[in-house]
Amino acid sequence: DEDDEDDDGVDTNDDDDDADKNRSKKAKLAIDIMKVKKELSDKSKPDVVETKFFPNTMMSTSFSNTQTSTTSMSSRSSTPSTPSKTLPSQSTAPRENHKQQRHPSSLQVEVIASPPAHYRHRCRFQLVEQPHTHVPDCETTLAFAVWENGHPVSLPSPAHFPIACQQIQTLMEKVLHTFNANNSNKACYEETGEDSVNNCSKTNAIDVDVLRKNCEAVHFHTTTTNDALIVLIYSQPIHNEEAWLKAANVCGESWGCFNLIGRCKGKKIVTGNDFVRERFSPKGHRGGSIVLQQPEGAFSNPNPFICERTMEWLISVLQKIKNFSTVDDPDKQEHGTTAPSLLTSSNQLLNVLELYSGAGTYTPLLAQYSDHITSIEINHALVEAAKTNVALNINMDRINTTTTVNVMEAPVERCKHILRDGKHQGVHFNCVMLDPPRAGMDAFTRSCLYCYDHIILLSCAPRHTYPNDLPTLLKTHNIEQAVVLDHFPQTMHMEAGLYLRRKQDR
């Protein structure tokens, strides 16, 4: 809408009324576009946003009153410029081709939105003291605080942190109620767990001040299946472990959370389990639900809703890969090369190399759709968690018995021979999946990906990593499928996923 003239070059200002109407429409459209970033939560009308982290591409996104949207992305051979914003009803194709199908290089980018509230199942809060003048004999009370600009900012109530799931909000209220009992009549619980703050028996009661004293932070970890874990962080050593365990057991029963951990420097005290178990049921998954054990202190996705949608996207990718699975050419293997030949037979083996696998969040899913998977991670605790998760799903018949799964503890830098050769222990890999940390993959890993027919690349910082990765990857591969995942609503952070397939002439 930049021109005021028709295609034949004739000025359209002859009719003043029509011109005024056109200018009014264009002005309204411009205003709508300028306001789009401030109105993404407005469900009353479609919005248009631009995405900038794909180099040499032009994207247009349409958001409607649904959680999933798609974008149209077309490759451009010219010098990259600022992506344009277009309405969903407008076409970026030439007029003479408007009846033809979309350009082969274009694809739909799925945009998956998160619930706007109560989506976070893992939260950490600072405990801060604040004046409390309206409670007799109580000078200060404890409140939960979040960090903003390097300083803790107290929350008036758990309801003022709406991104936390409702289970965490309930636990926050119960913990504060216990910790903020009247100092002149300390919180006591009968050993049966019954609240007896106002009329407690000193001989048969538990003084829960042992939990509150020197506690400087509280971590909550819950699941969609109502499993929960609370971690109390202390600034001073816990001297009386027996008293702490007794108070933790009684309070945990009262709070409805039987897994409590006390942490201070060099010490960890546990009552119950030091992990929670989450269950995912992605649509289209042929293996039933997936059970993941998430240990305390190890990374796990705090947004289980988007994690499950990520699994659904991976299922669609893996099913597409199976339609043109590849195997190594025996002739090329004999000559020492590892570039496999592209085959379209659906019964060929799919061997997956998974890098930066973490606690095995996606390993059981990948194993269900592949013939072999080798998973590599550097962190020992995460490797043990990944092995546990694989064993859990094998025991529950969630993984094909014919699939071989190998979880390795080793940094990617030490596995250069696997990356370079595309094989390990006699298994030739034709698919690689990477879920690197925010800094992205290293240059050596990036340089070795050309020999894999299929690349699945997840990124928690696509604006930073994709401009580094795609110039190299697009020399040998085409983007077949893409998704944007809004793990953290109300923030600028997003995640993205790409499925790239090697060009048949490479």
Short mmCIF file of C-alpha atoms in Angstrom, two decimals:
data_model
loop_
_atom_site.label_atom_id
_atom_site.label_comp_id
_atom_site.label_asym_id
_atom_site.label_seq_id
_atom_site.Cartn_x
_atom_site.Cartn_y
_atom_site.Cartn_z
CA ASP A 1 0.00 0.00 0.00
CA GLU A 2 2.88 2.37 -0.69
CA ASP A 3 1.62 3.56 -4.12
CA ASP A 4 -1.09 6.13 -4.85
CA GLU A 5 -1.29 5.05 -8.48
CA ASP A 6 -2.87 2.16 -10.34
CA ASP A 7 -0.79 -0.39 -12.26
CA ASP A 8 -1.12 1.62 -15.48
CA GLY A 9 0.50 4.65 -13.85
CA VAL A 10 -2.66 6.81 -13.94
CA ASP A 11 -3.10 9.01 -10.89
CA THR A 12 -6.08 7.95 -8.80
CA ASN A 13 -6.65 11.36 -7.20
CA ASP A 14 -9.26 12.37 -9.78
CA ASP A 15 -12.03 11.27 -7.48
CA ASP A 16 -11.45 13.18 -4.22
CA ASP A 17 -13.98 11.18 -2.23
CA ASP A 18 -12.46 7.85 -3.21
CA ALA A 19 -8.98 9.19 -2.50
CA ASP A 20 -10.02 10.33 0.98
CA LYS A 21 -11.50 6.93 1.70
CA ASN A 22 -8.34 5.18 0.50
CA ARG A 23 -6.12 7.41 2.59
CA SER A 24 -8.34 6.81 5.60
CA LYS A 25 -8.10 3.06 5.15
CA LYS A 26 -4.32 3.23 4.78
CA ALA A 27 -3.97 5.42 7.85
CA LYS A 28 -6.07 3.00 9.89
CA LEU A 29 -4.00 0.08 8.66
CA ALA A 30 -0.78 1.87 9.60
CA ILE A 31 -2.11 2.60 13.08
CA ASP A 32 -3.15 -1.02 13.56
CA ILE A 33 0.32 -2.20 12.57
CA MET A 34 2.07 0.26 14.90
CA LYS A 35 -0.04 -0.93 17.84
CA VAL A 36 0.38 -4.64 17.22
CA LYS A 37 3.05 -5.37 19.83
CA LYS A 38 0.98 -3.69 22.51
CA GLU A 39 -2.17 -5.54 21.52
CA LEU A 40 -1.02 -9.15 21.26
CA SER A 41 -3.25 -10.01 24.20
CA ASP A 42 -6.28 -8.37 22.57
CA LYS A 43 -8.46 -11.18 21.26
CA SER A 44 -11.07 -8.95 19.62
CA LYS A 45 -9.36 -8.75 16.21
CA PRO A 46 -6.44 -10.32 14.32
CA ASP A 47 -3.00 -8.84 14.83
CA VAL A 48 0.05 -8.79 12.62
CA VAL A 49 3.60 -9.08 13.88
CA GLU A 50 6.97 -9.43 12.25
CA THR A 51 9.67 -11.97 12.98
CA LYS A 52 13.28 -10.93 12.37
CA PHE A 53 15.52 -13.82 13.40
CA PHE A 54 15.31 -15.75 10.12
CA PRO A 55 17.95 -14.34 7.77
CA ASN A 56 17.10 -13.90 4.09
CA THR A 57 13.41 -14.50 4.73
CA MET A 58 10.21 -12.54 4.83
CA MET A 59 7.55 -13.59 7.31
CA SER A 60 4.02 -12.50 8.14
CA THR A 61 2.17 -13.74 11.20
CA SER A 62 -1.55 -13.75 11.89
CA PHE A 63 -2.77 -14.13 15.46
CA SER A 64 -6.43 -14.84 16.08
CA ASN A 65 -8.41 -15.91 19.10
CA THR A 66 -6.67 -19.31 19.18
CA GLN A 67 -3.52 -20.66 20.74
CA THR A 68 -1.93 -21.77 17.47
CA SER A 69 -1.26 -19.64 14.41
CA THR A 70 0.85 -19.99 11.30
CA THR A 71 3.13 -17.70 9.39
CA SER A 72 4.14 -17.69 5.76
CA MET A 73 7.88 -17.65 5.15
CA SER A 74 9.36 -17.32 1.67
CA SER A 75 13.03 -17.45 0.78
CA ARG A 76 14.46 -14.37 -0.88
CA SER A 77 17.41 -14.40 -3.22
CA SER A 78 18.06 -10.68 -2.93
CA THR A 79 19.85 -8.87 -0.15
CA PRO A 80 17.92 -9.29 3.10
CA SER A 81 15.90 -6.31 4.22
CA THR A 82 13.52 -5.52 7.04
CA PRO A 83 10.67 -8.05 6.96
CA SER A 84 7.43 -6.54 5.74
CA LYS A 85 4.12 -6.73 7.56
CA THR A 86 1.15 -7.97 5.60
CA LEU A 87 -2.43 -8.75 6.43
CA PRO A 88 -3.45 -12.40 6.33
CA SER A 89 -5.77 -11.67 3.39
CA GLN A 90 -3.01 -10.07 1.37
CA SER A 91 -0.71 -12.06 -0.92
CA THR A 92 3.00 -11.40 -1.33
CA ALA A 93 3.14 -13.42 -4.59
CA PRO A 94 3.19 -11.68 -8.01
CA ARG A 95 -0.24 -10.99 -9.46
CA GLU A 96 0.28 -13.22 -12.46
CA ASN A 97 0.89 -16.18 -10.15
CA HIS A 98 -2.02 -15.60 -7.81
CA LYS A 99 -3.83 -18.72 -9.04
CA GLN A 100 -0.79 -20.94 -8.65
CA GLN A 101 0.20 -22.80 -5.52
CA ARG A 102 2.66 -21.25 -3.08
CA HIS A 103 6.30 -21.11 -4.06
CA PRO A 104 8.16 -24.37 -3.31
CA SER A 105 10.56 -22.54 -1.01
CA SER A 106 7.80 -21.10 1.16
CA LEU A 107 6.51 -22.83 4.28
CA GLN A 108 4.09 -22.31 7.11
CA VAL A 109 5.62 -21.38 10.46
CA GLU A 110 3.46 -22.57 13.33
CA VAL A 111 3.18 -20.18 16.28
CA ILE A 112 2.15 -21.88 19.54
CA ALA A 113 0.98 -19.61 22.33
CA SER A 114 1.05 -20.40 26.02
CA PRO A 115 -1.81 -19.96 28.46
CA PRO A 116 -1.52 -16.34 29.64
CA ALA A 117 -1.64 -17.24 33.35
CA HIS A 118 -0.96 -20.16 35.72
CA TYR A 119 1.43 -21.75 33.25
CA ARG A 120 4.59 -21.86 35.35
CA HIS A 121 5.12 -25.01 37.45
CA ARG A 122 8.60 -24.22 38.73
CA CYS A 123 9.19 -20.99 40.69
CA ARG A 124 11.84 -19.62 43.02
CA PHE A 125 11.19 -16.86 45.56
CA GLN A 126 13.26 -14.91 48.00
CA LEU A 127 11.95 -14.64 51.58
CA VAL A 128 12.09 -11.07 52.90
CA GLU A 129 10.97 -9.46 56.12
CA GLN A 130 8.58 -6.55 56.02
CA PRO A 131 6.90 -4.40 58.73
CA HIS A 132 3.61 -5.75 60.00
CA THR A 133 2.06 -3.19 62.34
CA HIS A 134 -1.55 -4.40 62.47
CA VAL A 135 -0.76 -7.76 64.10
CA PRO A 136 -0.24 -7.58 67.90
CA ASP A 137 3.15 -8.62 69.24
CA CYS A 138 4.49 -9.12 65.73
CA GLU A 139 6.93 -6.53 64.39
CA THR A 140 7.72 -8.17 61.04
CA THR A 141 6.34 -10.87 58.79
CA LEU A 142 7.83 -12.80 55.92
CA ALA A 143 6.79 -12.27 52.33
CA PHE A 144 7.78 -13.81 49.03
CA ALA A 145 9.79 -11.60 46.69
CA VAL A 146 10.93 -11.70 43.08
CA TRP A 147 14.06 -10.08 41.70
CA GLU A 148 13.71 -6.94 39.62
CA ASN A 149 16.72 -4.88 38.52
CA GLY A 150 18.95 -6.66 41.00
CA HIS A 151 16.70 -6.13 44.03
CA PRO A 152 14.01 -8.29 45.65
CA VAL A 153 10.50 -6.86 45.33
CA SER A 154 7.99 -8.35 47.76
CA LEU A 155 4.65 -9.68 46.56
CA PRO A 156 1.59 -8.44 48.47
CA SER A 157 0.12 -11.93 48.13
CA PRO A 158 0.60 -15.10 46.03
CA ALA A 159 -2.26 -13.90 43.83
CA HIS A 160 0.01 -11.06 42.69
CA PHE A 161 2.16 -13.64 40.88
CA PRO A 162 -0.43 -14.90 38.37
CA ILE A 163 1.99 -16.79 36.15
CA ALA A 164 2.47 -19.41 38.89
CA CYS A 165 0.18 -22.40 38.64
CA GLN A 166 -2.65 -22.56 41.12
CA GLN A 167 -1.01 -25.38 43.05
CA ILE A 168 2.08 -23.25 43.69
CA GLN A 169 -0.07 -20.29 44.72
CA THR A 170 -1.88 -22.50 47.23
CA LEU A 171 1.41 -23.82 48.63
CA MET A 172 2.75 -20.27 48.89
CA GLU A 173 -0.23 -19.26 51.00
CA LYS A 174 0.16 -22.27 53.31
CA VAL A 175 3.89 -21.75 53.81
CA LEU A 176 3.41 -18.07 54.61
CA HIS A 177 0.56 -18.85 56.99
CA THR A 178 2.81 -21.22 58.93
CA PHE A 179 5.88 -18.97 58.91
CA ASN A 180 3.95 -15.85 59.87
CA ALA A 181 2.21 -17.24 62.94
CA ASN A 182 2.01 -14.87 65.90
CA ASN A 183 5.45 -14.70 67.47
CA SER A 184 3.94 -14.69 70.95
CA ASN A 185 2.15 -17.96 70.18
CA LYS A 186 4.46 -19.80 67.82
CA ALA A 187 3.04 -22.10 65.20
CA CYS A 188 2.65 -25.58 66.55
CA TYR A 189 1.26 -28.72 65.01
CA GLU A 190 0.09 -31.89 66.67
CA GLU A 191 2.04 -34.89 65.49
CA THR A 192 -1.15 -35.97 63.73
CA GLY A 193 -0.73 -32.88 61.53
CA GLU A 194 -3.76 -31.03 62.85
CA ASP A 195 -3.39 -27.25 63.06
CA SER A 196 -3.31 -26.23 66.72
CA VAL A 197 -1.91 -22.72 66.56
CA ASN A 198 -4.40 -21.27 69.03
CA ASN A 199 -4.48 -24.18 71.49
CA CYS A 200 -1.36 -26.30 71.25
CA SER A 201 0.04 -28.79 73.68
CA LYS A 202 3.70 -27.96 74.43
CA THR A 203 4.49 -31.58 75.28
CA ASN A 204 3.02 -33.16 72.17
CA ALA A 205 3.50 -30.46 69.55
CA ILE A 206 6.07 -29.60 66.91
CA ASP A 207 7.66 -26.15 66.92
CA VAL A 208 7.86 -25.24 63.23
CA ASP A 209 10.11 -22.26 63.90
CA VAL A 210 12.95 -24.65 63.12
CA LEU A 211 11.80 -24.47 59.50
CA ARG A 212 11.49 -20.71 59.42
CA LYS A 213 14.71 -19.73 61.17
CA ASN A 214 17.39 -18.54 58.71
CA CYS A 215 15.26 -19.53 55.71
CA GLU A 216 16.09 -17.06 52.95
CA ALA A 217 14.41 -18.59 49.89
CA VAL A 218 11.77 -21.12 48.90
CA HIS A 219 11.64 -23.08 45.64
CA PHE A 220 8.46 -24.72 44.37
CA HIS A 221 8.28 -27.46 41.74
CA THR A 222 4.91 -28.95 40.81
CA THR A 223 3.41 -30.96 37.98
CA THR A 224 0.11 -31.12 36.13
CA THR A 225 -0.53 -34.38 37.99
CA ASN A 226 -0.38 -32.53 41.36
CA ASP A 227 3.00 -33.88 42.41
CA ALA A 228 4.90 -31.24 44.39
CA LEU A 229 8.30 -30.50 45.88
CA ILE A 230 9.29 -27.63 48.19
CA VAL A 231 12.92 -26.66 48.80
CA LEU A 232 13.82 -24.42 51.76
CA ILE A 233 17.13 -22.58 51.35
CA TYR A 234 18.97 -21.55 54.53
CA SER A 235 21.67 -18.96 55.08
CA GLN A 236 23.04 -20.81 58.12
CA PRO A 237 23.73 -24.51 58.80
CA ILE A 238 20.88 -26.73 59.99
CA HIS A 239 22.21 -27.87 63.34
CA ASN A 240 19.34 -30.07 64.50
CA GLU A 241 18.54 -32.31 61.54
CA GLU A 242 16.23 -34.56 63.54
CA ALA A 243 14.06 -31.63 64.63
CA TRP A 244 14.00 -30.26 61.08
CA LEU A 245 12.90 -33.62 59.64
CA LYS A 246 10.17 -33.98 62.27
CA ALA A 247 8.83 -30.49 61.59
CA ALA A 248 9.09 -30.98 57.82
CA ASN A 249 7.08 -34.20 57.94
CA VAL A 250 4.31 -32.66 59.99
CA CYS A 251 4.15 -29.39 58.03
CA GLY A 252 4.39 -31.20 54.70
CA GLU A 253 1.32 -33.22 55.60
CA SER A 254 -0.51 -30.04 56.58
CA TRP A 255 0.56 -28.26 53.39
CA GLY A 256 -0.34 -31.21 51.17
CA CYS A 257 3.27 -31.59 49.99
CA PHE A 258 5.14 -34.66 51.20
CA ASN A 259 8.43 -33.90 49.44
CA LEU A 260 10.48 -31.31 51.30
CA ILE A 261 14.18 -30.52 51.06
CA GLY A 262 16.31 -28.38 53.32
CA ARG A 263 19.45 -26.92 51.75
CA CYS A 264 22.32 -25.07 53.32
CA LYS A 265 25.96 -24.83 52.36
CA GLY A 266 27.30 -28.34 51.85
CA LYS A 267 24.20 -30.12 53.14
CA LYS A 268 20.92 -31.45 51.77
CA ILE A 269 18.19 -32.94 53.97
CA VAL A 270 15.31 -34.74 52.30
CA THR A 271 11.95 -35.95 53.48
CA GLY A 272 9.98 -37.81 50.85
CA ASN A 273 11.40 -37.66 47.31
CA ASP A 274 13.91 -35.23 45.84
CA PHE A 275 12.08 -35.30 42.50
CA VAL A 276 8.66 -34.99 40.95
CA ARG A 277 7.15 -36.98 38.10
CA GLU A 278 5.35 -35.30 35.23
CA ARG A 279 3.11 -36.99 32.70
CA PHE A 280 2.66 -35.78 29.13
CA SER A 281 0.01 -36.96 26.68
CA PRO A 282 0.86 -35.33 23.34
CA LYS A 283 -1.77 -35.67 20.63
CA GLY A 284 -0.88 -38.12 17.92
CA HIS A 285 1.60 -40.03 20.07
CA ARG A 286 1.27 -43.74 19.39
CA GLY A 287 2.96 -44.81 22.62
CA GLY A 288 0.52 -43.43 25.17
CA SER A 289 1.57 -40.93 27.80
CA ILE A 290 5.21 -40.10 28.53
CA VAL A 291 6.41 -40.06 32.14
CA LEU A 292 9.39 -37.88 33.07
CA GLN A 293 11.16 -37.78 36.40
CA GLN A 294 12.37 -34.24 37.13
CA PRO A 295 15.03 -34.12 39.88
CA GLU A 296 15.44 -31.17 42.22
CA GLY A 297 18.08 -28.74 41.09
CA ALA A 298 18.20 -30.06 37.51
CA PHE A 299 16.74 -28.13 34.62
CA SER A 300 13.23 -28.99 33.52
CA ASN A 301 10.78 -27.07 31.40
CA PRO A 302 8.75 -24.82 33.73
CA ASN A 303 5.90 -24.58 31.20
CA PRO A 304 4.49 -28.11 30.76
CA PHE A 305 1.80 -26.93 28.35
CA ILE A 306 4.31 -25.70 25.77
CA CYS A 307 6.57 -28.68 26.48
CA GLU A 308 3.72 -30.98 25.47
CA ARG A 309 3.03 -28.92 22.36
CA THR A 310 6.72 -29.15 21.49
CA MET A 311 6.40 -32.91 21.69
CA GLU A 312 3.44 -32.77 19.31
CA TRP A 313 5.51 -30.74 16.85
CA LEU A 314 8.36 -33.25 17.12
CA ILE A 315 5.92 -36.09 16.41
CA SER A 316 4.84 -34.39 13.19
CA VAL A 317 8.50 -33.94 12.21
CA LEU A 318 9.44 -37.53 12.99
CA GLN A 319 6.47 -38.84 11.04
CA LYS A 320 7.53 -36.72 8.09
CA ILE A 321 11.10 -38.01 8.36
CA LYS A 322 9.89 -41.61 8.37
CA ASN A 323 8.27 -40.96 4.98
CA PHE A 324 11.70 -40.45 3.42
CA SER A 325 14.03 -42.10 5.91
CA THR A 326 17.63 -42.69 4.78
CA VAL A 327 20.36 -45.23 5.22
CA ASP A 328 24.03 -45.11 4.42
CA ASP A 329 25.17 -46.18 1.00
CA PRO A 330 27.33 -49.34 1.50
CA ASP A 331 29.58 -48.32 -1.39
CA LYS A 332 30.30 -44.97 0.25
CA GLN A 333 30.92 -46.62 3.61
CA GLU A 334 33.62 -48.79 2.06
CA HIS A 335 35.37 -45.71 0.71
CA GLY A 336 35.34 -44.00 4.11
CA THR A 337 32.71 -41.35 3.38
CA THR A 338 29.65 -40.96 5.53
CA ALA A 339 27.37 -38.94 3.30
CA PRO A 340 24.22 -41.09 3.16
CA SER A 341 22.04 -41.44 0.10
CA LEU A 342 18.51 -40.12 0.18
CA LEU A 343 15.97 -42.92 -0.04
CA THR A 344 12.18 -42.74 0.14
CA SER A 345 11.38 -46.24 1.31
CA SER A 346 9.32 -46.09 4.50
CA ASN A 347 10.91 -49.22 5.94
CA GLN A 348 14.46 -47.82 6.18
CA LEU A 349 16.10 -47.40 9.58
CA LEU A 350 15.95 -44.07 11.38
CA ASN A 351 19.01 -43.63 13.59
CA VAL A 352 19.03 -40.46 15.70
CA LEU A 353 21.96 -38.69 17.34
CA GLU A 354 20.64 -36.41 20.13
CA LEU A 355 22.96 -33.66 21.39
CA TYR A 356 22.47 -31.47 24.47
CA SER A 357 19.81 -33.92 25.63
CA GLY A 358 19.54 -32.68 29.23
CA ALA A 359 17.42 -34.86 31.51
CA GLY A 360 16.02 -36.71 28.53
CA THR A 361 12.89 -34.64 28.10
CA TYR A 362 12.51 -35.69 24.47
CA THR A 363 14.59 -38.89 24.48
CA PRO A 364 11.70 -41.32 25.17
CA LEU A 365 9.66 -39.64 22.44
CA LEU A 366 12.50 -39.86 19.92
CA ALA A 367 13.05 -43.49 20.86
CA GLN A 368 9.42 -44.33 20.11
CA TYR A 369 9.78 -43.17 16.50
CA SER A 370 13.33 -44.28 15.74
CA ASP A 371 15.23 -47.53 15.44
CA HIS A 372 18.27 -46.35 17.38
CA ILE A 373 19.07 -43.25 19.41
CA THR A 374 22.33 -42.15 20.98
CA SER A 375 21.83 -39.33 23.48
CA ILE A 376 24.78 -37.19 24.63
CA GLU A 377 24.87 -34.84 27.66
CA ILE A 378 27.70 -33.28 29.67
CA ASN A 379 26.06 -32.99 33.13
CA HIS A 380 26.25 -36.14 35.26
CA ALA A 381 23.01 -35.48 37.16
CA LEU A 382 21.13 -34.89 33.91
CA VAL A 383 22.59 -38.05 32.37
CA GLU A 384 21.37 -40.09 35.35
CA ALA A 385 17.94 -38.45 35.04
CA ALA A 386 17.84 -39.25 31.33
CA LYS A 387 18.70 -42.89 32.01
CA THR A 388 15.94 -43.02 34.62
CA ASN A 389 13.42 -41.53 32.23
CA VAL A 390 14.32 -43.98 29.49
CA ALA A 391 14.01 -46.90 31.93
CA LEU A 392 10.67 -45.61 33.25
CA ASN A 393 9.15 -45.47 29.80
CA ILE A 394 10.62 -48.82 28.73
CA ASN A 395 9.12 -50.48 31.82
CA MET A 396 5.76 -48.89 31.01
CA ASP A 397 5.95 -50.08 27.39
CA ARG A 398 6.24 -46.48 26.19
CA ILE A 399 9.26 -47.26 24.00
CA ASN A 400 9.46 -49.87 21.26
CA THR A 401 11.26 -52.97 22.46
CA THR A 402 13.12 -53.07 19.15
CA THR A 403 14.59 -49.59 19.66
CA THR A 404 18.09 -49.38 21.10
CA VAL A 405 18.79 -46.37 23.34
CA ASN A 406 22.30 -45.32 24.34
CA VAL A 407 22.66 -42.43 26.84
CA MET A 408 26.24 -41.12 27.03
CA GLU A 409 27.86 -38.79 29.55
CA ALA A 410 30.34 -36.72 27.57
CA PRO A 411 30.67 -33.13 26.38
CA VAL A 412 29.94 -32.57 22.74
CA GLU A 413 33.51 -31.36 22.25
CA ARG A 414 34.80 -34.86 23.14
CA CYS A 415 32.50 -36.53 20.64
CA LYS A 416 33.98 -34.90 17.58
CA HIS A 417 34.64 -38.25 15.94
CA ILE A 418 30.93 -39.15 16.23
CA LEU A 419 29.87 -35.81 14.78
CA ARG A 420 32.45 -35.89 12.01
CA ASP A 421 31.88 -39.50 10.97
CA GLY A 422 28.16 -39.66 11.65
CA LYS A 423 28.47 -43.06 13.28
CA HIS A 424 29.18 -44.71 16.63
CA GLN A 425 29.65 -48.36 17.57
CA GLY A 426 28.58 -49.51 14.13
CA VAL A 427 25.46 -47.34 13.98
CA HIS A 428 25.28 -44.79 11.15
CA PHE A 429 23.15 -41.75 12.00
CA ASN A 430 20.92 -40.11 9.42
CA CYS A 431 19.17 -37.70 11.80
CA VAL A 432 20.57 -35.35 14.43
CA MET A 433 18.57 -33.44 17.02
CA LEU A 434 20.08 -30.53 18.92
CA ASP A 435 18.67 -28.61 21.88
CA PRO A 436 21.68 -26.44 22.86
CA PRO A 437 21.83 -23.92 25.72
CA ARG A 438 21.15 -20.24 25.18
CA ALA A 439 24.63 -19.64 23.73
CA GLY A 440 23.87 -22.08 20.92
CA MET A 441 26.01 -24.78 19.36
CA ASP A 442 29.75 -24.44 18.85
CA ALA A 443 31.32 -23.85 15.45
CA PHE A 444 32.69 -27.38 15.11
CA THR A 445 29.29 -28.96 15.71
CA ARG A 446 27.73 -26.61 13.19
CA SER A 447 30.35 -27.48 10.58
CA CYS A 448 29.67 -31.23 10.88
CA LEU A 449 25.90 -31.16 10.39
CA TYR A 450 26.12 -31.19 6.59
CA CYS A 451 26.52 -35.00 6.58
CA TYR A 452 23.13 -35.66 8.21
CA ASP A 453 20.04 -36.00 6.07
CA HIS A 454 17.75 -34.62 8.76
CA ILE A 455 18.42 -31.89 11.33
CA ILE A 456 16.02 -31.02 14.16
CA LEU A 457 17.20 -27.82 15.80
CA LEU A 458 15.56 -26.35 18.91
CA SER A 459 16.69 -22.99 20.25
CA CYS A 460 15.81 -21.05 23.40
CA ALA A 461 17.37 -17.91 21.90
CA PRO A 462 16.57 -18.05 18.17
CA ARG A 463 17.20 -14.34 17.59
CA HIS A 464 20.78 -14.96 18.65
CA THR A 465 21.53 -18.49 17.46
CA TYR A 466 19.67 -18.85 14.16
CA PRO A 467 21.51 -15.99 12.41
CA ASN A 468 24.73 -17.84 13.31
CA ASP A 469 23.49 -21.31 12.36
CA LEU A 470 21.38 -20.84 9.24
CA PRO A 471 23.94 -19.32 6.87
CA THR A 472 25.92 -22.56 7.19
CA LEU A 473 23.02 -25.01 7.37
CA LEU A 474 21.11 -23.57 4.42
CA LYS A 475 24.04 -24.27 2.11
CA THR A 476 23.24 -27.99 2.28
CA HIS A 477 19.73 -28.17 3.77
CA ASN A 478 16.27 -26.73 3.25
CA ILE A 479 13.88 -25.75 6.02
CA GLU A 480 10.94 -28.14 5.83
CA GLN A 481 9.09 -27.23 9.02
CA ALA A 482 9.31 -24.45 11.61
CA VAL A 483 7.61 -23.51 14.86
CA VAL A 484 7.75 -20.62 17.33
CA LEU A 485 7.04 -21.57 20.96
CA ASP A 486 5.98 -18.91 23.45
CA HIS A 487 7.28 -20.52 26.64
CA PHE A 488 7.27 -17.28 28.61
CA PRO A 489 4.29 -15.01 27.89
CA GLN A 490 4.55 -11.33 28.85
CA THR A 491 8.28 -11.44 28.06
CA MET A 492 10.43 -11.05 24.94
CA HIS A 493 11.81 -14.58 25.38
CA MET A 494 10.71 -17.24 22.93
CA GLU A 495 11.84 -20.62 21.68
CA ALA A 496 11.78 -21.98 18.17
CA GLY A 497 12.23 -25.24 16.33
CA LEU A 498 13.39 -26.04 12.81
CA TYR A 499 13.37 -29.22 10.80
CA LEU A 500 15.90 -29.13 7.95
CA ARG A 501 16.25 -31.76 5.23
CA ARG A 502 19.37 -32.12 3.15
CA LYS A 503 19.13 -31.01 -0.45
CA GLN A 504 19.10 -33.95 -2.82
CA ASP A 505 21.92 -32.49 -4.92
CA ARG A 506 24.23 -32.31 -1.89
#
